[in-house]
Short mmCIF file of C-alpha atoms and ligand atoms in Angstrom, two decimals:
data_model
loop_
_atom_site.label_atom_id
_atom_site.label_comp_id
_atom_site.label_asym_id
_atom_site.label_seq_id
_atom_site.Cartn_x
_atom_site.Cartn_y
_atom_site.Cartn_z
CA UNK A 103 -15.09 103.45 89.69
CA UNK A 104 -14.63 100.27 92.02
CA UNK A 105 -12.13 100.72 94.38
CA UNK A 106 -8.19 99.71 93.39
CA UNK A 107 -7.19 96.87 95.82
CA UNK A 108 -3.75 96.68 94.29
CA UNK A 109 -1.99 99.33 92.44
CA UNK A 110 1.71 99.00 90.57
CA UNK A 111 2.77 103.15 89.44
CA UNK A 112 5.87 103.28 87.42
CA UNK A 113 7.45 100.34 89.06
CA UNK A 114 11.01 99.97 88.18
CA UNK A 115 12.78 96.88 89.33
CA UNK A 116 17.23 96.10 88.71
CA UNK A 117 19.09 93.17 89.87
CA UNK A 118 22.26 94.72 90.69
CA UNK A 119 21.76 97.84 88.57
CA UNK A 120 20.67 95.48 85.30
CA UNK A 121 16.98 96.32 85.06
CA UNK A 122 13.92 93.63 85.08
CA UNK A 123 11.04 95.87 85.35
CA UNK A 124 10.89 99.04 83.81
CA UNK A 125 7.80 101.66 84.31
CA UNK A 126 5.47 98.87 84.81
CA UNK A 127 1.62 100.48 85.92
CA UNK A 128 -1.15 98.09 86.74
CA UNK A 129 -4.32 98.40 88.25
CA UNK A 130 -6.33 95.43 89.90
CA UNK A 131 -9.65 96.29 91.58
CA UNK A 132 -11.09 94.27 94.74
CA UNK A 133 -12.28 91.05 93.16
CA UNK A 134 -10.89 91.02 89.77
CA UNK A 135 -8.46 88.07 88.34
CA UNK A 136 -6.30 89.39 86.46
CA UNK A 137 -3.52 87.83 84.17
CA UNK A 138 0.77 88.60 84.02
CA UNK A 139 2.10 86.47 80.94
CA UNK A 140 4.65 87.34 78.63
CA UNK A 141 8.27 84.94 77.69
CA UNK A 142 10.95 83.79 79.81
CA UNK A 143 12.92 86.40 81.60
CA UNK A 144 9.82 89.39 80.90
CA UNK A 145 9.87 90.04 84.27
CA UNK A 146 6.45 88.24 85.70
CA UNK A 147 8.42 86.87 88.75
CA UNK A 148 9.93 89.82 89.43
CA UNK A 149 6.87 91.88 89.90
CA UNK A 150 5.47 89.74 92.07
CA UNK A 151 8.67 89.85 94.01
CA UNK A 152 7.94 93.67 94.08
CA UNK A 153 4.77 93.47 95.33
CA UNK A 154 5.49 90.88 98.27
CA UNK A 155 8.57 92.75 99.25
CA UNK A 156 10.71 90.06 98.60
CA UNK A 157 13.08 92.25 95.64
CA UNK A 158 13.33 95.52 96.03
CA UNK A 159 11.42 98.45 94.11
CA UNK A 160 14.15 100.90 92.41
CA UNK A 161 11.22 103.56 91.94
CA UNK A 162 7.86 103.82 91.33
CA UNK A 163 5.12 102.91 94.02
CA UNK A 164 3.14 99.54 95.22
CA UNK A 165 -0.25 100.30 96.86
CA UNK A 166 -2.42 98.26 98.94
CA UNK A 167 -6.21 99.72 99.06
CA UNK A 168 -4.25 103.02 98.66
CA UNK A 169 -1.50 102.74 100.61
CA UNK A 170 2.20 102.51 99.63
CA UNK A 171 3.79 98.98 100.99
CA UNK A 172 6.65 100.19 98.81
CA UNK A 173 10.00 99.07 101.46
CA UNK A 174 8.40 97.26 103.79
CA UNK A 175 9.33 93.20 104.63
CA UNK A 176 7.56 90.46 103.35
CA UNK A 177 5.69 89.49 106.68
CA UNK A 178 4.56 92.95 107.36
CA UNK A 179 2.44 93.18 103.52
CA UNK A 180 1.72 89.70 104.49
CA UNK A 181 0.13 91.01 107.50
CA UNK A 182 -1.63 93.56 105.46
CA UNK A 183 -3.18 91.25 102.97
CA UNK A 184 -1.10 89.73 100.11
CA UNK A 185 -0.21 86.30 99.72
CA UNK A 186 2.66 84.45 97.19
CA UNK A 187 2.34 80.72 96.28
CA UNK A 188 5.69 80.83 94.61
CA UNK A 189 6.75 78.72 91.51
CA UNK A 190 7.35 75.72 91.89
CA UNK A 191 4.77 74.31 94.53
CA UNK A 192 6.62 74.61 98.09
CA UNK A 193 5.06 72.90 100.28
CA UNK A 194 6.58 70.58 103.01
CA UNK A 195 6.80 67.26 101.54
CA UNK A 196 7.29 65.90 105.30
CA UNK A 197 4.10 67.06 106.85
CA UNK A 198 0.91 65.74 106.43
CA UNK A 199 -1.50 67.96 104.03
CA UNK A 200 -3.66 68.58 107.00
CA UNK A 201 0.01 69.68 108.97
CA UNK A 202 1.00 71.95 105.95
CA UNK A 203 -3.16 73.73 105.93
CA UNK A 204 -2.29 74.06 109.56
CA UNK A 205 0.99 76.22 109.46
CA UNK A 206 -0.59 78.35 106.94
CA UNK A 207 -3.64 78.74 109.34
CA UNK A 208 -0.84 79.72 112.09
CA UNK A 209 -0.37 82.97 109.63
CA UNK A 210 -4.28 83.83 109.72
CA UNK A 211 -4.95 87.45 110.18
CA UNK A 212 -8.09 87.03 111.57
CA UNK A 213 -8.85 85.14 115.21
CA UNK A 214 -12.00 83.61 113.85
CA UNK A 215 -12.85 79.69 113.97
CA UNK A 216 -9.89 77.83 112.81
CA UNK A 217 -11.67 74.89 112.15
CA UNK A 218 -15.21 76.72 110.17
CA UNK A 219 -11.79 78.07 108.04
CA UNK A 220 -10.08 74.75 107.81
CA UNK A 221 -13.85 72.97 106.73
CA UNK A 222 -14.31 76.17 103.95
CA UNK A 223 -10.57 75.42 102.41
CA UNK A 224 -11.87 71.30 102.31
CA UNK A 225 -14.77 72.44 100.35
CA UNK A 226 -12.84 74.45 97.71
CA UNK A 227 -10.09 71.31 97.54
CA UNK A 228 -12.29 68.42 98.37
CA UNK A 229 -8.99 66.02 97.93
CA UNK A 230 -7.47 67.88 100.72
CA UNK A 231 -10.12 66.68 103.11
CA UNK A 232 -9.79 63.40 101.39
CA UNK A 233 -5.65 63.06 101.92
CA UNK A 234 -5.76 64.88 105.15
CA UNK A 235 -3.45 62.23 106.86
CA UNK A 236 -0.77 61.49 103.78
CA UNK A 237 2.43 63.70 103.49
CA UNK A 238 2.93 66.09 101.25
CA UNK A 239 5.42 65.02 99.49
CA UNK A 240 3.18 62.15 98.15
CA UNK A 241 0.48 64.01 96.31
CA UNK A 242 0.57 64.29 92.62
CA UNK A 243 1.85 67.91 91.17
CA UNK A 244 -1.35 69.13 90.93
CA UNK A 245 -3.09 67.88 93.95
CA UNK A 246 0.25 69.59 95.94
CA UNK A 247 -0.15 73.00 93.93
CA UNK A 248 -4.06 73.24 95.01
CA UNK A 249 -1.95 72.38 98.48
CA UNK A 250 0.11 75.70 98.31
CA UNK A 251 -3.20 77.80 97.28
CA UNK A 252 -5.14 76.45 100.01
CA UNK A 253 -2.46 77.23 102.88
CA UNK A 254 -1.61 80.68 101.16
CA UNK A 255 -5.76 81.30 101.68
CA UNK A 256 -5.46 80.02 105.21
CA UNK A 257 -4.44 83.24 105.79
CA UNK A 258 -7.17 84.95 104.51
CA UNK A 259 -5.07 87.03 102.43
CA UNK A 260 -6.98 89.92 100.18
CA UNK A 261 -4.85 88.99 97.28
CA UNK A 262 -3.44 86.21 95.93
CA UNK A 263 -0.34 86.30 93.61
CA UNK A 264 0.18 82.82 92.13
CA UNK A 265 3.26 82.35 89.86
CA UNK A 266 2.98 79.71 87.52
CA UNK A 267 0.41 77.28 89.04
CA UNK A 268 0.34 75.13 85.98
CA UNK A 269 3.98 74.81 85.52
CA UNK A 270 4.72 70.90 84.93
CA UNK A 271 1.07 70.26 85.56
CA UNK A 272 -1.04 68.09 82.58
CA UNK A 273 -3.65 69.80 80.61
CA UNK A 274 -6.40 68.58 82.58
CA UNK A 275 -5.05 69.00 86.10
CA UNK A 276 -4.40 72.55 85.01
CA UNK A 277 -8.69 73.16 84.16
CA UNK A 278 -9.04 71.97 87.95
CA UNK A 279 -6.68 74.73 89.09
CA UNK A 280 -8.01 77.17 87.30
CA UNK A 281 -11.15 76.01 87.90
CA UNK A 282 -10.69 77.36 91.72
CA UNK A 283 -9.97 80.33 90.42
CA UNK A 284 -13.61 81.69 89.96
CA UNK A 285 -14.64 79.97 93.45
CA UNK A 286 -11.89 82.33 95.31
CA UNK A 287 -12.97 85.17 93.70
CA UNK A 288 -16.38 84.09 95.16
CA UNK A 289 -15.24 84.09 98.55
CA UNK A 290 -13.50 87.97 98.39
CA UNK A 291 -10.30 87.54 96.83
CA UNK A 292 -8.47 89.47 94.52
CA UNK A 293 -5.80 87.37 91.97
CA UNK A 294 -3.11 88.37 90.21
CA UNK A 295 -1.92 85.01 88.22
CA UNK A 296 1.96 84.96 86.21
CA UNK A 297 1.47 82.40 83.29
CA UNK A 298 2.78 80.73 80.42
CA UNK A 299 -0.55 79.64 79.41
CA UNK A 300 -1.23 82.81 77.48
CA UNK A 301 -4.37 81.97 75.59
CA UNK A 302 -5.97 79.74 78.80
CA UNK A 303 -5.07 82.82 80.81
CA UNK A 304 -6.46 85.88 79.06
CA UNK A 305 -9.42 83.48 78.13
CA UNK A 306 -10.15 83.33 82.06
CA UNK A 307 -8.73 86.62 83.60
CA UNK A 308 -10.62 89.77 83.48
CA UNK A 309 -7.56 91.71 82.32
CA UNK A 310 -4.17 90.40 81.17
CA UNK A 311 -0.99 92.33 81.01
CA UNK A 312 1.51 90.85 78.48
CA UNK A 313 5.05 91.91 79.44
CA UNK A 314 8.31 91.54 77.52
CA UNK A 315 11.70 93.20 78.68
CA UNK A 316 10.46 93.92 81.63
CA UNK A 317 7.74 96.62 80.20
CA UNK A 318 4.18 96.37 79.32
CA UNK A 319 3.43 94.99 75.67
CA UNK A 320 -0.23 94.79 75.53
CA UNK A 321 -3.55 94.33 77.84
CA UNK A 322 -5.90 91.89 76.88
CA UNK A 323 -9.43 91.35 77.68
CA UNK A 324 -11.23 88.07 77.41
CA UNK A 325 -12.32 88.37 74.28
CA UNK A 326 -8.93 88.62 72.59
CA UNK A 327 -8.17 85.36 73.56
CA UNK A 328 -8.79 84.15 69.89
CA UNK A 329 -6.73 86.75 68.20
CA UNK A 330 -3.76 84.69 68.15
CA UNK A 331 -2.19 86.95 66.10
CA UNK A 332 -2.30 89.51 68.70
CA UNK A 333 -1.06 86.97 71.28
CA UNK A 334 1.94 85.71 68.94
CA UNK A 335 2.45 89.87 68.64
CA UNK A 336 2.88 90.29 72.33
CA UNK A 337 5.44 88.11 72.83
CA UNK A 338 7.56 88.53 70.03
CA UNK A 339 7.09 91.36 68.03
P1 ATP B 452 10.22 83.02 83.93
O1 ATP B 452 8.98 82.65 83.21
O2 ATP B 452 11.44 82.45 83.32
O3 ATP B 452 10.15 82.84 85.41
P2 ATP B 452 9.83 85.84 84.35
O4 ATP B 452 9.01 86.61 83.40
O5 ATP B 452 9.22 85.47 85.65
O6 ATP B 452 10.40 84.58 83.63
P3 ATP B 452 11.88 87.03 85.95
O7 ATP B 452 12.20 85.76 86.63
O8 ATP B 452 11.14 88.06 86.66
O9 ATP B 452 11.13 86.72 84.60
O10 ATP B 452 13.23 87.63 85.37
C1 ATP B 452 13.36 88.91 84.77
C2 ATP B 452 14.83 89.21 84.53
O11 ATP B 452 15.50 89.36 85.78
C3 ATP B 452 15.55 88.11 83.78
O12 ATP B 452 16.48 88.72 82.92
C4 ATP B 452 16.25 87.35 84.88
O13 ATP B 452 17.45 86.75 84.40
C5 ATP B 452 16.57 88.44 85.88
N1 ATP B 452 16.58 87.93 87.27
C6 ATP B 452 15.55 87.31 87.90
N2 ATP B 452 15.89 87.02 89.17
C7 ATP B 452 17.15 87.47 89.34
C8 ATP B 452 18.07 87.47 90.44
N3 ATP B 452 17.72 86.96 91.63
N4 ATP B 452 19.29 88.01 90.25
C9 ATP B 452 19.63 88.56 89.07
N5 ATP B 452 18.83 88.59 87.99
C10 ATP B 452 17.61 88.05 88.12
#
């Protein structure tokens, strides 16, 4: 069995005793992509929340290559490996794109050759080489979400949790996105991806987890991306 690089066990998660995640297990091996989808509210955010230490876990346990980051801050399991591009594209609209790749290469892990790293992110977003010098805040939606990815992979993170990358974005901006997708698996890392692209998701992911409530509805492979029916089923029957 390959080797778990990410582990949720009977993760329960309450905002101010109201629960969001309830008894939620998922397992994502080294490599793998794998899918969170589900409706509004199911409790996608949350979890990866959970994970980055930003909410706290009521029970259950989060584990990193096998170990529990279960209560510890945000910057220390960044240190050990994950990294969030949050909803909603955050990236500073002030700074050049080459500033913003810059401050997320100030977080590397690793002392290797900041600018062999910086060269390797310009060949997996070409337009960031291209708009090096323009700020930010002047890219189109989709040229600053493959912004946030690329600085969350300056830090050579293990895993990658990306909530809603194709939030707002057009249909055709959102096949570039995901088109990265395979290309960071290539180099190493492991992706867990929240969605509201349900069928585009499961079709791409090697495992999707539909939640609803806050619990685990289904798990889909890629091959029940055409059952419909089952799709439709997971989020609301
Ligand atoms: P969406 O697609 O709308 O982002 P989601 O699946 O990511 O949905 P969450 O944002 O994780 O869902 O929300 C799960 C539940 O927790 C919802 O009922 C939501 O109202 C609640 N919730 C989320 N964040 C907070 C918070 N900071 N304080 C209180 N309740 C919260």
């Amino acid at each position: 069995m390959p080797e778990a690089i990410l582990e949720l066990d009977r993760l329960d998660v309450s905002y101010e005793g109201v629960p969001a995640v309830r008894d939620l297990n998922i397992r994502i091996d080294r490599g793998e992509i794998v899918g969170l989808i589900g409706p509004n509210g199911a409790g996608k955010s949350t979890t990866l929340h959970a994970i980055m230490g930003i909410v706290r876990a009521a029970g259950g346990d989060i584990r990193l290559s096998g170990r529990s980051i279960r209560g510890r801050a945000p910057e220390q399991i960044a240190r050990a490996g994950i990294a969030l591009v949050p909803e909603g594209r955050r990236i500073y609209p002030n700074m050049t794109v080459d500033e913003n790749l810059k401050l997320g290469l100030a977080a590397s892990r690793r002392r290797g050759d900041r600018g062999k790293l910086m060269a390797s992110l310009h060949e997996l977003f070409p337009i960031l080489g291209r708009y090096g010098k323009r700020l930010g805040g002047v890219l189109s939606g989709g040229e600053q979400q493959q912004l946030a990815i690329a600085r969350a992979l300056a830090a050579e993170p293990d895993v990658i949790l990306l909530d809603e990358p194709s939030l707002g974005l057009a249909p055709t901006v959102v096949e570039a996105v995901f088109e990265r997708l395979g290309e960071i698996r290539e180099r190493g890392v492991t992706t867990l991806l929240v969605e509201q692209r349900a069928q585009r998701t499961v079709a791409m992911a090697d495992r999707t987890y539909a939640l609803a409530n806050g619990e685990l509805r289904a798990t889909f492979g890629p091959k029940d991306a055409s059952d419909t029916d089952r799709l439709v089923a997971a989020y609301f029957g």
